[in-house]
mmCIF file of C-alpha atoms in Angstrom:
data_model
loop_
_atom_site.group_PDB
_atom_site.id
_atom_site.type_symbol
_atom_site.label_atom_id
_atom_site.label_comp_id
_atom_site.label_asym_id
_atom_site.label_seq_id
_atom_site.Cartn_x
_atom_site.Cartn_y
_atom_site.Cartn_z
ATOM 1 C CA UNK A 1 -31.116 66.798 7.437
ATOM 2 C CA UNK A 2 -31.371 63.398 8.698
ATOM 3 C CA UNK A 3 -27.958 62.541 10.581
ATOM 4 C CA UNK A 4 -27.309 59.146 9.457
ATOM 5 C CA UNK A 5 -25.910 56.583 12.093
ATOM 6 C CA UNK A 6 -24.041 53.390 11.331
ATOM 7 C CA UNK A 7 -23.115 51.100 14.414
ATOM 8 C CA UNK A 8 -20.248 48.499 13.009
ATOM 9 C CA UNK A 9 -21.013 45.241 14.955
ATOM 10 C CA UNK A 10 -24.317 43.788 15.814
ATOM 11 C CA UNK A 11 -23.115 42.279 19.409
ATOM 12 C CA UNK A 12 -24.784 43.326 22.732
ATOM 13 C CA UNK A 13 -23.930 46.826 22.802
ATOM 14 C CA UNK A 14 -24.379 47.660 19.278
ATOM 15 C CA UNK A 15 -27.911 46.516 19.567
ATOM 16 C CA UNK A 16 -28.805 47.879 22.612
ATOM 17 C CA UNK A 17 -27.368 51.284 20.988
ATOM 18 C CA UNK A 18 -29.597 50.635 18.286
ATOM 19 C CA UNK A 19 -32.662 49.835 20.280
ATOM 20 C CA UNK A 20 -32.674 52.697 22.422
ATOM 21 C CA UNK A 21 -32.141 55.150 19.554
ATOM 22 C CA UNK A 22 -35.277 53.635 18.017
ATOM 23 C CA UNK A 23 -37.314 54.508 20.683
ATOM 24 C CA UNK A 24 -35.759 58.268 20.815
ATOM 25 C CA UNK A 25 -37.263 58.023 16.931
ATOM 26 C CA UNK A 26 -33.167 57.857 15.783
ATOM 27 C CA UNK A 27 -32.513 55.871 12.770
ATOM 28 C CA UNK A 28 -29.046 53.260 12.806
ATOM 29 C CA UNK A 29 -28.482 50.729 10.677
ATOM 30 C CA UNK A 30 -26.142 48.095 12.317
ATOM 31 C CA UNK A 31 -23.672 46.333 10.348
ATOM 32 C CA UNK A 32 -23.226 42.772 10.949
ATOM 33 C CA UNK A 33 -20.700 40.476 9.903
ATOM 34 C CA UNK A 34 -22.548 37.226 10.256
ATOM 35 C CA UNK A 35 -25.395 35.687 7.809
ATOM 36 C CA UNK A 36 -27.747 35.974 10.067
ATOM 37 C CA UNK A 37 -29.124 35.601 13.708
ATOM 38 C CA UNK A 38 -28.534 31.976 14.414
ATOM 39 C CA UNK A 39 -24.869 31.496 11.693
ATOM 40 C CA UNK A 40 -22.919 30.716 15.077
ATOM 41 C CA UNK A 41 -23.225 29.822 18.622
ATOM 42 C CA UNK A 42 -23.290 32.688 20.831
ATOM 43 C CA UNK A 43 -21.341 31.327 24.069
ATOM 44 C CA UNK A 44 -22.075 31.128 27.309
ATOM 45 C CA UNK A 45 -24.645 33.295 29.788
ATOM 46 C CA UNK A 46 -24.119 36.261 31.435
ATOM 47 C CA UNK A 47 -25.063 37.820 34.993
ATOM 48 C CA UNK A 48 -26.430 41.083 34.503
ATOM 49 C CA UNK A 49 -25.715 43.879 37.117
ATOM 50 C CA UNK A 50 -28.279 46.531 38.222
ATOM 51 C CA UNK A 51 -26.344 49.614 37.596
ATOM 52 C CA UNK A 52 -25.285 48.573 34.042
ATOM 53 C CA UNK A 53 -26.747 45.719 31.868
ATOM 54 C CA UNK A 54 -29.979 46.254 33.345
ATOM 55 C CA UNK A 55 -30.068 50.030 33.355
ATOM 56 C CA UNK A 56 -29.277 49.497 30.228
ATOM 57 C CA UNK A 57 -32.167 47.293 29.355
ATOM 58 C CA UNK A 58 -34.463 49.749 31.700
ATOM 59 C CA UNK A 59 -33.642 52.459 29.147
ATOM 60 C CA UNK A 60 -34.289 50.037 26.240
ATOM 61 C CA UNK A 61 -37.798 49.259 27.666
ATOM 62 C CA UNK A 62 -37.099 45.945 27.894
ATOM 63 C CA UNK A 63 -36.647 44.773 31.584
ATOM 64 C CA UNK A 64 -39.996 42.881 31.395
ATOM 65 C CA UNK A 65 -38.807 40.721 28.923
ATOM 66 C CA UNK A 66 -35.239 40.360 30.598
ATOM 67 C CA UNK A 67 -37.314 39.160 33.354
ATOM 68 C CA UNK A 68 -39.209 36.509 32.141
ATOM 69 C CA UNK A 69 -36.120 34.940 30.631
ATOM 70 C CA UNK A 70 -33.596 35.569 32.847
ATOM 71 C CA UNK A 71 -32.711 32.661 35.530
ATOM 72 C CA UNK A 72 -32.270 33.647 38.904
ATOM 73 C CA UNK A 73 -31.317 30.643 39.891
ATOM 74 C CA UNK A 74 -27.966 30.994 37.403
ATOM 75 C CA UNK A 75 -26.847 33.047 40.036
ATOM 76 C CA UNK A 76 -26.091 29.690 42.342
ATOM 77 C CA UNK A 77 -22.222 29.644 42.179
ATOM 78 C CA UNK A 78 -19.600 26.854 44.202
ATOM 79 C CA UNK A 79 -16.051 27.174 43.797
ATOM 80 C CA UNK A 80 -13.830 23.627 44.621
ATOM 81 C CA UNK A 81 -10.096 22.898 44.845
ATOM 82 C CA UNK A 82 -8.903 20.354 42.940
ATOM 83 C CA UNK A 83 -9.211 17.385 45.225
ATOM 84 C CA UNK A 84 -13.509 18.136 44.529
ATOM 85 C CA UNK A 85 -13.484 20.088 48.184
ATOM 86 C CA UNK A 86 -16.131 22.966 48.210
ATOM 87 C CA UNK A 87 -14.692 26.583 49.600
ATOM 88 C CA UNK A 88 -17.427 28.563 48.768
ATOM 89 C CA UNK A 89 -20.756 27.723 47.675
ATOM 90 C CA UNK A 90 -23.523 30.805 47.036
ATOM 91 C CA UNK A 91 -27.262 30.417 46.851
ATOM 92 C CA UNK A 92 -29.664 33.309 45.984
ATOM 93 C CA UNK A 93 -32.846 33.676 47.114
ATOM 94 C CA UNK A 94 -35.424 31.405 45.212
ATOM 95 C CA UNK A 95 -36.917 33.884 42.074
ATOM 96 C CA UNK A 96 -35.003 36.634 43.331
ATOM 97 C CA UNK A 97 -34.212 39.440 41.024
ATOM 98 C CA UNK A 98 -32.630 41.342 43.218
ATOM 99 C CA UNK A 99 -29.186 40.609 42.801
ATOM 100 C CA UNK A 100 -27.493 39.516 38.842
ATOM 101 C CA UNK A 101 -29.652 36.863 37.330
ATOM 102 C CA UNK A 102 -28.519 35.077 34.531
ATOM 103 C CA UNK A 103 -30.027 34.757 31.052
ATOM 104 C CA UNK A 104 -28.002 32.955 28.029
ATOM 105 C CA UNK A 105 -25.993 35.206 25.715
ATOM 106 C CA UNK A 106 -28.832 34.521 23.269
ATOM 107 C CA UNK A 107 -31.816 34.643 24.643
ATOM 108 C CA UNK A 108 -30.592 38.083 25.290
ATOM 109 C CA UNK A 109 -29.331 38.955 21.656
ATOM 110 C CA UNK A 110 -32.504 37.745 20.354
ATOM 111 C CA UNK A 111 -34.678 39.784 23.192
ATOM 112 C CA UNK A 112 -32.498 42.778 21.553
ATOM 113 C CA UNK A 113 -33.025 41.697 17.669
ATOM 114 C CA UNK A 114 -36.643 41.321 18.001
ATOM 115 C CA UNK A 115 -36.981 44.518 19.492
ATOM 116 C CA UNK A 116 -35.770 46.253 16.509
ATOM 117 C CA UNK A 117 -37.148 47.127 12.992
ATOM 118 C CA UNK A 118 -36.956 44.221 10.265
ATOM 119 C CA UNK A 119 -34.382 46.414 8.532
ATOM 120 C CA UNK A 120 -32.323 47.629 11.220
ATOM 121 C CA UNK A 121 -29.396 45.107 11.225
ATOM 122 C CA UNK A 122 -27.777 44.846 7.536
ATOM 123 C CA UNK A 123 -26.712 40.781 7.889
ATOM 124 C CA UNK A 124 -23.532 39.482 6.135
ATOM 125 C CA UNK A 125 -21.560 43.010 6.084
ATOM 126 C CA UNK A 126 -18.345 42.908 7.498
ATOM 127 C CA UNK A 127 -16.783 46.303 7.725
ATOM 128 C CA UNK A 128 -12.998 46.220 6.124
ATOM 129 C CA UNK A 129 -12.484 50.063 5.590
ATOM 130 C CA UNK A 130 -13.807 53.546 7.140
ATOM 131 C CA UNK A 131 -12.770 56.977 5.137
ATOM 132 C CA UNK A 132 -13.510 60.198 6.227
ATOM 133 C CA UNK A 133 -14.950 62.132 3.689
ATOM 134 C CA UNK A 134 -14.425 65.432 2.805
ATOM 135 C CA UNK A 135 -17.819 67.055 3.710
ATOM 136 C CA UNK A 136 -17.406 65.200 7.049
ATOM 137 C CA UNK A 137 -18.607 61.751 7.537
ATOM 138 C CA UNK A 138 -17.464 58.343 6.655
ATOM 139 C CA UNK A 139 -17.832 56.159 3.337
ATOM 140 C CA UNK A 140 -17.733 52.494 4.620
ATOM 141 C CA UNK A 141 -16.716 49.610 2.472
ATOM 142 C CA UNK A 142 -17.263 46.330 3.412
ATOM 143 C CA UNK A 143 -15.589 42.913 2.724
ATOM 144 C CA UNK A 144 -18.091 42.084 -0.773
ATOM 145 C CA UNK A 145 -17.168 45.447 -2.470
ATOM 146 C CA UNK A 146 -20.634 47.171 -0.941
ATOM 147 C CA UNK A 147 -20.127 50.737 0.378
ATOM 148 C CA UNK A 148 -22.044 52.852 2.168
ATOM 149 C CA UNK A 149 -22.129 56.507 3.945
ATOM 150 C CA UNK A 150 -22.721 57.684 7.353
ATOM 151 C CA UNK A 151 -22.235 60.821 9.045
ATOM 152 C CA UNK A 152 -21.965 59.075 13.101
ATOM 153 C CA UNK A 153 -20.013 56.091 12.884
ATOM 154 C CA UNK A 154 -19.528 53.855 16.065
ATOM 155 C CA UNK A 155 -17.427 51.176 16.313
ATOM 156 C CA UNK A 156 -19.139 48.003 18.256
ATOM 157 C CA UNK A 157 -17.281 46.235 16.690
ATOM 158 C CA UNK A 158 -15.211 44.173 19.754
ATOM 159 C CA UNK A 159 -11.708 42.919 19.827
ATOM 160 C CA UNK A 160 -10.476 43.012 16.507
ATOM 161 C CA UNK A 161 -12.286 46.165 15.703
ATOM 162 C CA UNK A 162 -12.036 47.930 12.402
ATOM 163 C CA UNK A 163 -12.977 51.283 14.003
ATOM 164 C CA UNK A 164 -10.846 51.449 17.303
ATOM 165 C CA UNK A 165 -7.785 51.674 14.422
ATOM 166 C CA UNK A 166 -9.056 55.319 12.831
ATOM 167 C CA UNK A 167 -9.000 56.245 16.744
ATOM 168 C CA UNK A 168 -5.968 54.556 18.653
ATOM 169 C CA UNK A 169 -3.036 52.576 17.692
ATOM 170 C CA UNK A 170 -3.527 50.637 20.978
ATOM 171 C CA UNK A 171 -2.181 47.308 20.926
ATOM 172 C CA UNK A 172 -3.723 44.094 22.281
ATOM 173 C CA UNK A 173 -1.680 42.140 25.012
ATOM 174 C CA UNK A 174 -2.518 38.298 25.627
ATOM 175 C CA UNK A 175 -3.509 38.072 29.430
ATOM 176 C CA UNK A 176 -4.922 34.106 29.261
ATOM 177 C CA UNK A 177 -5.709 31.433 27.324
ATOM 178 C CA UNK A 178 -9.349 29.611 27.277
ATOM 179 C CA UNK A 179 -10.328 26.165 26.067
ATOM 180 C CA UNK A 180 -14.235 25.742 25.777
ATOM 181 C CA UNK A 181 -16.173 22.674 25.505
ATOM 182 C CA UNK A 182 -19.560 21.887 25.551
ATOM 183 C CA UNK A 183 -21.779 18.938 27.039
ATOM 184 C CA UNK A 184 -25.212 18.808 25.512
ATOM 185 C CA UNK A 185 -28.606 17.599 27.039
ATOM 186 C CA UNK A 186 -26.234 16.972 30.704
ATOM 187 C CA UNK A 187 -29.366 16.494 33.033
ATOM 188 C CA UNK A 188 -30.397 12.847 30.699
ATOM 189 C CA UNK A 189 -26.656 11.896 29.278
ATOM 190 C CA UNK A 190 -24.465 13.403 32.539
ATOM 191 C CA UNK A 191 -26.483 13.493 35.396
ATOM 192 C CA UNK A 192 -23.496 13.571 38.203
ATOM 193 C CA UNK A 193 -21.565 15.692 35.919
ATOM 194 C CA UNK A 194 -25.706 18.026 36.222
ATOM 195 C CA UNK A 195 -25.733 17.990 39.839
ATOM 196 C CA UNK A 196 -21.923 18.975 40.329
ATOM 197 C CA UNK A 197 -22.474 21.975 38.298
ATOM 198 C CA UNK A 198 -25.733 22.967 39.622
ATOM 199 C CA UNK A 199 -28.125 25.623 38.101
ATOM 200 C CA UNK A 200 -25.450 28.227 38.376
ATOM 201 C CA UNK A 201 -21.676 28.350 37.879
ATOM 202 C CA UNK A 202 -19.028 26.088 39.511
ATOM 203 C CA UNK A 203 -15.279 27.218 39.341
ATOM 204 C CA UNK A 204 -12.413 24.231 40.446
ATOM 205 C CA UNK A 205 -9.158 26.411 41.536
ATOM 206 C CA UNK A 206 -6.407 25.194 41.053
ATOM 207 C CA UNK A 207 -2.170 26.541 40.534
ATOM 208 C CA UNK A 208 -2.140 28.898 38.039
ATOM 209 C CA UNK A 209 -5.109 26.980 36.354
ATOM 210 C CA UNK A 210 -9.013 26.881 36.451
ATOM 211 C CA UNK A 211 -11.878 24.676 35.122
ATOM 212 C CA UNK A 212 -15.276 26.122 35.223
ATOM 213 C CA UNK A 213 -18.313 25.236 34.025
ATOM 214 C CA UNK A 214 -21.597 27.030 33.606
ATOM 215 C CA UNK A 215 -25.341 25.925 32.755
ATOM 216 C CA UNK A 216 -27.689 27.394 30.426
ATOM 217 C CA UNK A 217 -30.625 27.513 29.933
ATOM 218 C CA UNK A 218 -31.498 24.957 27.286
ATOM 219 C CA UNK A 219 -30.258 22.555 29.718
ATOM 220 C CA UNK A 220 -26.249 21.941 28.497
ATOM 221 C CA UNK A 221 -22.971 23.201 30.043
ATOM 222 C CA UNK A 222 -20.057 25.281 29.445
ATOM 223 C CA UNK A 223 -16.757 23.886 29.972
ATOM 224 C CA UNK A 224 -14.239 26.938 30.296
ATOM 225 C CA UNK A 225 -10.261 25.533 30.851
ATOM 226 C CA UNK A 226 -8.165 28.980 31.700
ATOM 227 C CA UNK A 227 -4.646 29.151 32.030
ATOM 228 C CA UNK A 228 -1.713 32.169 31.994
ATOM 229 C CA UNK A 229 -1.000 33.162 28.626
ATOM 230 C CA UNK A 230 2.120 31.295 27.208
ATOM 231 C CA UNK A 231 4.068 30.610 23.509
ATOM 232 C CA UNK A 232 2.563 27.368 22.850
ATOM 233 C CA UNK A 233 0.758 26.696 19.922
ATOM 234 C CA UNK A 234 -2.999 27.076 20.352
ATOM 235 C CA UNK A 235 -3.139 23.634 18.100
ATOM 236 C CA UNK A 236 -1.562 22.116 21.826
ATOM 237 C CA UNK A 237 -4.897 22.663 22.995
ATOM 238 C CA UNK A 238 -7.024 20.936 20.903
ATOM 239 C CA UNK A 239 -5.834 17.791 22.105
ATOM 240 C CA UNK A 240 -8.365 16.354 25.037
ATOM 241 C CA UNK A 241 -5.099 13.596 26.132
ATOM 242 C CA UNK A 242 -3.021 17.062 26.375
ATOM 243 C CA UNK A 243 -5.733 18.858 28.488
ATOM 244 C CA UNK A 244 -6.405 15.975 30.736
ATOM 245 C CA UNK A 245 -2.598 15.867 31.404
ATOM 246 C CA UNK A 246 -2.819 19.007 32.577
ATOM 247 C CA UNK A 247 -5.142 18.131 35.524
ATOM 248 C CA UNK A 248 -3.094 15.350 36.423
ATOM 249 C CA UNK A 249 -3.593 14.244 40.408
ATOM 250 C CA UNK A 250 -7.284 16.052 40.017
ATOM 251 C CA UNK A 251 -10.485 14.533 41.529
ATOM 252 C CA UNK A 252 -11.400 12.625 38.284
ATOM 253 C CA UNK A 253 -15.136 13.752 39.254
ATOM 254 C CA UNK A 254 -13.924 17.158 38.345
ATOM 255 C CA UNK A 255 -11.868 16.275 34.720
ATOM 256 C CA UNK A 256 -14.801 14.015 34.187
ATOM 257 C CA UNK A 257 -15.842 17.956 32.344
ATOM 258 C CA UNK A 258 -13.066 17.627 30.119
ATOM 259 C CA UNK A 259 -13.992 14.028 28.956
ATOM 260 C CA UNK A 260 -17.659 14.447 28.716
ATOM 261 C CA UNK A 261 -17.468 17.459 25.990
ATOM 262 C CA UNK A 262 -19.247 16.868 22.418
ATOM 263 C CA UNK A 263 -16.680 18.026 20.191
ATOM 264 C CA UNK A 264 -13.274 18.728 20.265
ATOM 265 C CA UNK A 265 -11.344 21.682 22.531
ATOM 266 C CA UNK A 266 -11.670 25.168 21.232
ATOM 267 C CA UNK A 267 -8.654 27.135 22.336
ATOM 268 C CA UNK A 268 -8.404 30.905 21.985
ATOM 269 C CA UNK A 269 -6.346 33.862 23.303
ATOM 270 C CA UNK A 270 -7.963 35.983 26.005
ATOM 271 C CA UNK A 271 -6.192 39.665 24.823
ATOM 272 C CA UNK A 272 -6.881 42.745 26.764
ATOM 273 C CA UNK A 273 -6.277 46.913 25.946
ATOM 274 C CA UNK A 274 -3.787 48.732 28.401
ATOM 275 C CA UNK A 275 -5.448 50.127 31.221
ATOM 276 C CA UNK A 276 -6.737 53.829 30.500
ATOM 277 C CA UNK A 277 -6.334 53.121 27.021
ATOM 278 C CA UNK A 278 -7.893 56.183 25.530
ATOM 279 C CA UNK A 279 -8.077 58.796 22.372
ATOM 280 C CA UNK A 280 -8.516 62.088 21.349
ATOM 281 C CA UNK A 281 -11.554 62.691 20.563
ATOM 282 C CA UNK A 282 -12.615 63.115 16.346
ATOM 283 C CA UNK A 283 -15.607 64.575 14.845
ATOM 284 C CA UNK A 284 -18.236 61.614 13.790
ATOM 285 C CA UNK A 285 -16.999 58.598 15.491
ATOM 286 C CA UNK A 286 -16.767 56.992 19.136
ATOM 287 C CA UNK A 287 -16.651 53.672 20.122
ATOM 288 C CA UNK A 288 -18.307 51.674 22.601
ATOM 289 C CA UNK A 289 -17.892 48.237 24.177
ATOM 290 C CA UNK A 290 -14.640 45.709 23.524
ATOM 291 C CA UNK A 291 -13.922 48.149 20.513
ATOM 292 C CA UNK A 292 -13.154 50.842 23.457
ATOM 293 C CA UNK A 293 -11.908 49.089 26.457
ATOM 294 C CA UNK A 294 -11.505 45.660 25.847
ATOM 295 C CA UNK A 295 -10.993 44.019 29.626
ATOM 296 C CA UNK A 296 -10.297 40.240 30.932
ATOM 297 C CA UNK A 297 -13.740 38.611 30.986
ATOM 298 C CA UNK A 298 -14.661 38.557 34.755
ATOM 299 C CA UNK A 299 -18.204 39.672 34.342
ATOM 300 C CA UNK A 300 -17.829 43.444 33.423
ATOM 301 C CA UNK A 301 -17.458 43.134 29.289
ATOM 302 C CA UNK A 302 -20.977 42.442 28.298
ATOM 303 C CA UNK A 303 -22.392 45.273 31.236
ATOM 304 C CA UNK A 304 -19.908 47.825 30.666
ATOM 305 C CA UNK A 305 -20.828 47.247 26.468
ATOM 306 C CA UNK A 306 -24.713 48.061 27.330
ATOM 307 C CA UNK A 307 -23.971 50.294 29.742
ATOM 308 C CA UNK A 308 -21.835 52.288 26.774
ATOM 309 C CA UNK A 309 -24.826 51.919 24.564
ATOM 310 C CA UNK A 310 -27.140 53.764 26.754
ATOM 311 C CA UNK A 311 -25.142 56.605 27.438
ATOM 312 C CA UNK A 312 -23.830 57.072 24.101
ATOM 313 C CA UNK A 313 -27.785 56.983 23.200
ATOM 314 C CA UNK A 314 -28.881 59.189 26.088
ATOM 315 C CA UNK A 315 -26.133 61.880 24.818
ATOM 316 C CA UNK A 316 -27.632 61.034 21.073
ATOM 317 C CA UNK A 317 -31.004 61.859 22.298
ATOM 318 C CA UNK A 318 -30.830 65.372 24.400
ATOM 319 C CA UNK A 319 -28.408 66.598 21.661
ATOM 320 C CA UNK A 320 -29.524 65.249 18.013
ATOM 321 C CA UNK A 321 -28.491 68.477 16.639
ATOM 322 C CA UNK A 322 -24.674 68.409 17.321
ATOM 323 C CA UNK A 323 -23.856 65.466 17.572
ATOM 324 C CA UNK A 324 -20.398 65.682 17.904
ATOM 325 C CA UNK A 325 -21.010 67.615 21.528
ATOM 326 C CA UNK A 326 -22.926 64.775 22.121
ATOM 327 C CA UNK A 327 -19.470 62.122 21.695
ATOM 328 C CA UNK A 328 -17.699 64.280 23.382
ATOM 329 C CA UNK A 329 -19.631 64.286 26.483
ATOM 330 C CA UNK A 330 -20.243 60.479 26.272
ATOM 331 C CA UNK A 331 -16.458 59.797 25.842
ATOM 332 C CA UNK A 332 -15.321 61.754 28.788
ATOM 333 C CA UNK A 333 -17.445 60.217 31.059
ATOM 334 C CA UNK A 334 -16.853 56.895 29.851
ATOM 335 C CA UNK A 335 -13.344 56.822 30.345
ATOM 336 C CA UNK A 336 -13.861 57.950 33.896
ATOM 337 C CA UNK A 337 -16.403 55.435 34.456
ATOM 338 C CA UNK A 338 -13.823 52.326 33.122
ATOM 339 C CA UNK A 339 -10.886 53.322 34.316
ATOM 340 C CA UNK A 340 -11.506 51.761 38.104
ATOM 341 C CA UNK A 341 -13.166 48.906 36.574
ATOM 342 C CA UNK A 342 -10.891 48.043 33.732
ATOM 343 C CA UNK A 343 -8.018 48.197 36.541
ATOM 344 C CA UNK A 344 -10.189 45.488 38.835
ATOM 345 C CA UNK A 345 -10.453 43.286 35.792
ATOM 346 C CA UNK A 346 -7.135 43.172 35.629
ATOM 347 C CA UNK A 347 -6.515 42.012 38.982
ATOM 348 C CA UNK A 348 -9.151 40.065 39.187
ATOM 349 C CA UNK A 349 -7.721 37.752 36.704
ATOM 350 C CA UNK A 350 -4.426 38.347 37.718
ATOM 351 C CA UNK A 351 -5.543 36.842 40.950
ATOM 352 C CA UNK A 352 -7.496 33.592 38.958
ATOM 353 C CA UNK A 353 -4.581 32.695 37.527
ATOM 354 C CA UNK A 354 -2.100 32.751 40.609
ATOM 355 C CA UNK A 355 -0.419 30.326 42.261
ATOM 356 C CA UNK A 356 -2.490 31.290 45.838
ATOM 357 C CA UNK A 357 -5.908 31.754 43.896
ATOM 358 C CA UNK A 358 -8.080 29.141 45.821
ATOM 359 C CA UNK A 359 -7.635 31.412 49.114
ATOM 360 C CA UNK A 360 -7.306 34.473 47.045
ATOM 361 C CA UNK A 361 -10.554 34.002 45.216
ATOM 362 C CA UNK A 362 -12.311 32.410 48.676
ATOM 363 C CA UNK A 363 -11.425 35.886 50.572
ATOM 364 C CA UNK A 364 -12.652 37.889 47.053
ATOM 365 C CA UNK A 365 -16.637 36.270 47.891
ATOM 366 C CA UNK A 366 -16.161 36.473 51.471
ATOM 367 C CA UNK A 367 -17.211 40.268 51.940
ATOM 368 C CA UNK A 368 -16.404 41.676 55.307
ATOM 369 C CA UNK A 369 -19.966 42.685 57.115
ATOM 370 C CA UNK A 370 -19.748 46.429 56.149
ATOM 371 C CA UNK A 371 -18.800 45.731 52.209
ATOM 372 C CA UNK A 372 -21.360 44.621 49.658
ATOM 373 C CA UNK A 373 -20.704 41.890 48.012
ATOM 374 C CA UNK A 374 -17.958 42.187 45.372
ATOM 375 C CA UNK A 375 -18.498 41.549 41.810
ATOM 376 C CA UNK A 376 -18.549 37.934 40.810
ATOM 377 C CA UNK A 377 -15.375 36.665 39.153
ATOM 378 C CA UNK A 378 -14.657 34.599 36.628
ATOM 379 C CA UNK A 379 -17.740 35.171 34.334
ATOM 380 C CA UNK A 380 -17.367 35.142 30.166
ATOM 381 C CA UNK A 381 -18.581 38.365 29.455
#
C-alpha cells in the first residue's frame, strides 16, 4: 500500500522535504495555510551554509539553480557603533561561492515550489486538528471544515505549530523583540542610506539594542530594530516618534533607517523552545524545522529546517517500508545534531543584546588564526 505523507506547513523545510521525496518517487502533499505563493511577503534573505542549507539543496538537485540566484556579494557584512564608527567590515571574494551566499527568502521558496508537481502543495489549508486514528494514522481537519488522512504526518509547521502539541507540551519563552521596516527601490530614492548598507548586511551595536539592515535582491532593504524582550505593549512599537526616541544621541546617518521606511513599524516577539527540548518518540509523526527546535534567529533556523528535511527524507528513502524505523532514526540524530547549535543560538543572542555587545560581537568575527570563521550572527533565519 501506498504510505501516504502529509507535511503541515509549506515553509523552507517542508518543501525541501517534499522535493527530495519526489525525486526518491515518494508522494507528500504539503498543507499550506496561505492562498497561494505570492498572499504575503516572505522577509528578508538568508546566507546559506555548506554543511546544511546547501547539502540540503545538493540532495534536492537543485544547487545549480541556488547558484544562479544566489548573491555572493550578500555576504559583504560591516558592523558600526552608534556614533556611525565601523568595527568590523567583511568582504568576500568577488563571485565566490565558497563561503554562505545569500539569495532572498523567495527566490528560494519559489526555486523550491517550482521544483515540485502542480499538485503537491494544497494552498489555503490551515491545519487546526490532528487525530490518531485507530488503524494508525492521522485524520487532519483543517480550519474550512476539509479533512483529510495520512498515515506519516510531519509537522513543518514553525512556531505556533499545530503538530509539535500531539508531541511536547513545550512552552515558548520570549527571548527579543523585532521591529521591521522596509525601504523600497533605496539605490534611486535613498542613495546614502544604499551605500551605508552595502550589498550585504550592516549591523549598528549599540546597549542592549541593535539596528540592522539587509539588502535584497530586488534592490530594497530590511530594517530589523532588536531589543531584550520586555512587558510593553507591542502597539509601543508601532510608533516611528517612539522608535526614534529610542536611538536618541545616535549618528542620525544611522536612524536615518528608521525614518526612511515605507510603511509603518511591524513589531513582533522573537520566542524560542528550551534548549534540548525534545519528545518521545510516536508511531507516524516527527517534526522538523521551528516546529522541532525553534532557536533565536542568528542564521541557523532556515539551515537547520533544510537540513531536517533532508535527513528526515534520506531516512524516508532507504526505509519506505517501515517507516516508523525510519523517524526514529531521523529523530535521534537530530536532537544530537541541535543540541550544540540550539545552545550557541542562545548565546549568540544573548550576547547581541548585552550591554558589552559592540566588543563582544567584534571578538565573535575576529577568529583567532587556527579557528574558522564562526557562524555569522545576527541573520533572520
Amino acid at each position: 500500500m501506498l504510505m501516504r505523507i502529509a507535511i503541515a506547513g509549506g515553509g523552507l523545510g517542508g518543501l525541501t522535504l517534499a522535493r527530495i521525496l519526489h525525486r526518491h518517487g515518494i508522494d507528500a502533499v504539503v498543507y499550506e495555510r496561505e492562498a497561494s505563493r505570492s498572499a504575503r511577503p516572505q522577509g528578508g534573505s538568508l546566507d546559506l551554509h555548506p554543511e546544511s542549507g546547501q547539502r540540503a539543496l545538493a540532495d534536492a538537485g537543485l544547487a545549480g539553480r541556488f547558484r544562479s540566484e544566489a548573491r555572493p556579494e550578500g555576504e559583504e557584512h560591516r558592523i558600526l557603533d552608534p556614533a556611525g564608527r565601523t568595527l568590523v567590515h567583511h568582504k568576500p571574494q568577488p563571485g565566490s561561492f565558497s563561503g554562505r551566499p545569500e539569495i532572498d527568502r523567495s527566490a528560494l521558496r519559489d526555486l523550491l515550489l517550482d521544483s515540485l508537481p502542480g499538485d503537491a502543495v494544497a494552498w489555503q489549508h490551515r491545519l487546526v486538528a490532528a487525530t490518531p486514528r485507530p488503524d494508525g494514522g492521522f485524520g487532519l481537519t483543517f480550519d474550512d471544515g476539509h479533512r483529510a488522512d495520512c498515515d506519516v504526518l510531519i509537522g513543518a509547521d514553525g512556531a505556533r505549530s499545530v503538530v509539535r502539541s500531539l508531541l511536547t507540551d513545550a512552552t515558548l519563552s520570549s527571548v527579543a523583540t523585532l521591529v521591521e521596516l522596509s525601504i523600497s527601490d533605496a539605490d534611486r530614492r535613498h542613495p546614502d542610506l544604499a551605500e551605508l548598507v552595502g550589498p550585504g548586511n550592516l549591523w549598528c551595536i549599540g546597549v542592549n539594542q541593535i539596528l540592522a539592515a539587509q539588502r535584497l535582491g530586488d534592490g530594497s532593504i530590511r530594517v530589523g530594530i532588536s531589543l531584550p524582550a520586555d512587558d510593553r505593549h507591542l502597539e509601543t512599537y508601532r510608533s516611528r516618534r517612539a522608535l526614534l526616541d529610542m536611538f536618541d544621541g545616535w549618528d542620525p546617518s544611522l536612524t536615518a533607517l528608521i525614518e526612511a521606511g515605507d510603511s509603518p513599524p511591524a513589531p513582533r516577539r522573537i520566542e524560542a523552545m528550551p534548549t534540548g527540548a525534545r519528545w518521545t518518540h510516536r508511531p507516524g509523526i516527527t517534526l522538523i524545522g521551528d516546529a522541532a527546535h525553534l532557536m533565536p534567529p542568528v542564521g541557523e533556523g532556515a539551515n537547520q529546517a533544510m537540513l531536517d528535511a533532508a535527513e528526515l527524507a534520506g531516512e524516508l528513502a532507504a526505509n519506505p517500508a517501515d517507516p516508523d524505523s525510519a523517524i526514529r532514526a531521523y529523530e535521534e540524530a537530530m536532537f544530537t545534531r541541535i543540541h550544540p547549535i540550539a545552545e550557541m543560538s542562545a548565546r549568540v543572542q544573548a550576547m547581541m543584546l548585552s550591554p558589552t555587545a559592540a566588543d563582544d560581537i567584534v571578538r565573535f568575527f575576529t577568529p583567532r588564526p587556527t579557528e574558522p570563521r564562526p557562524a555569522e550572527a545576527g541573520h533572520t533565519s
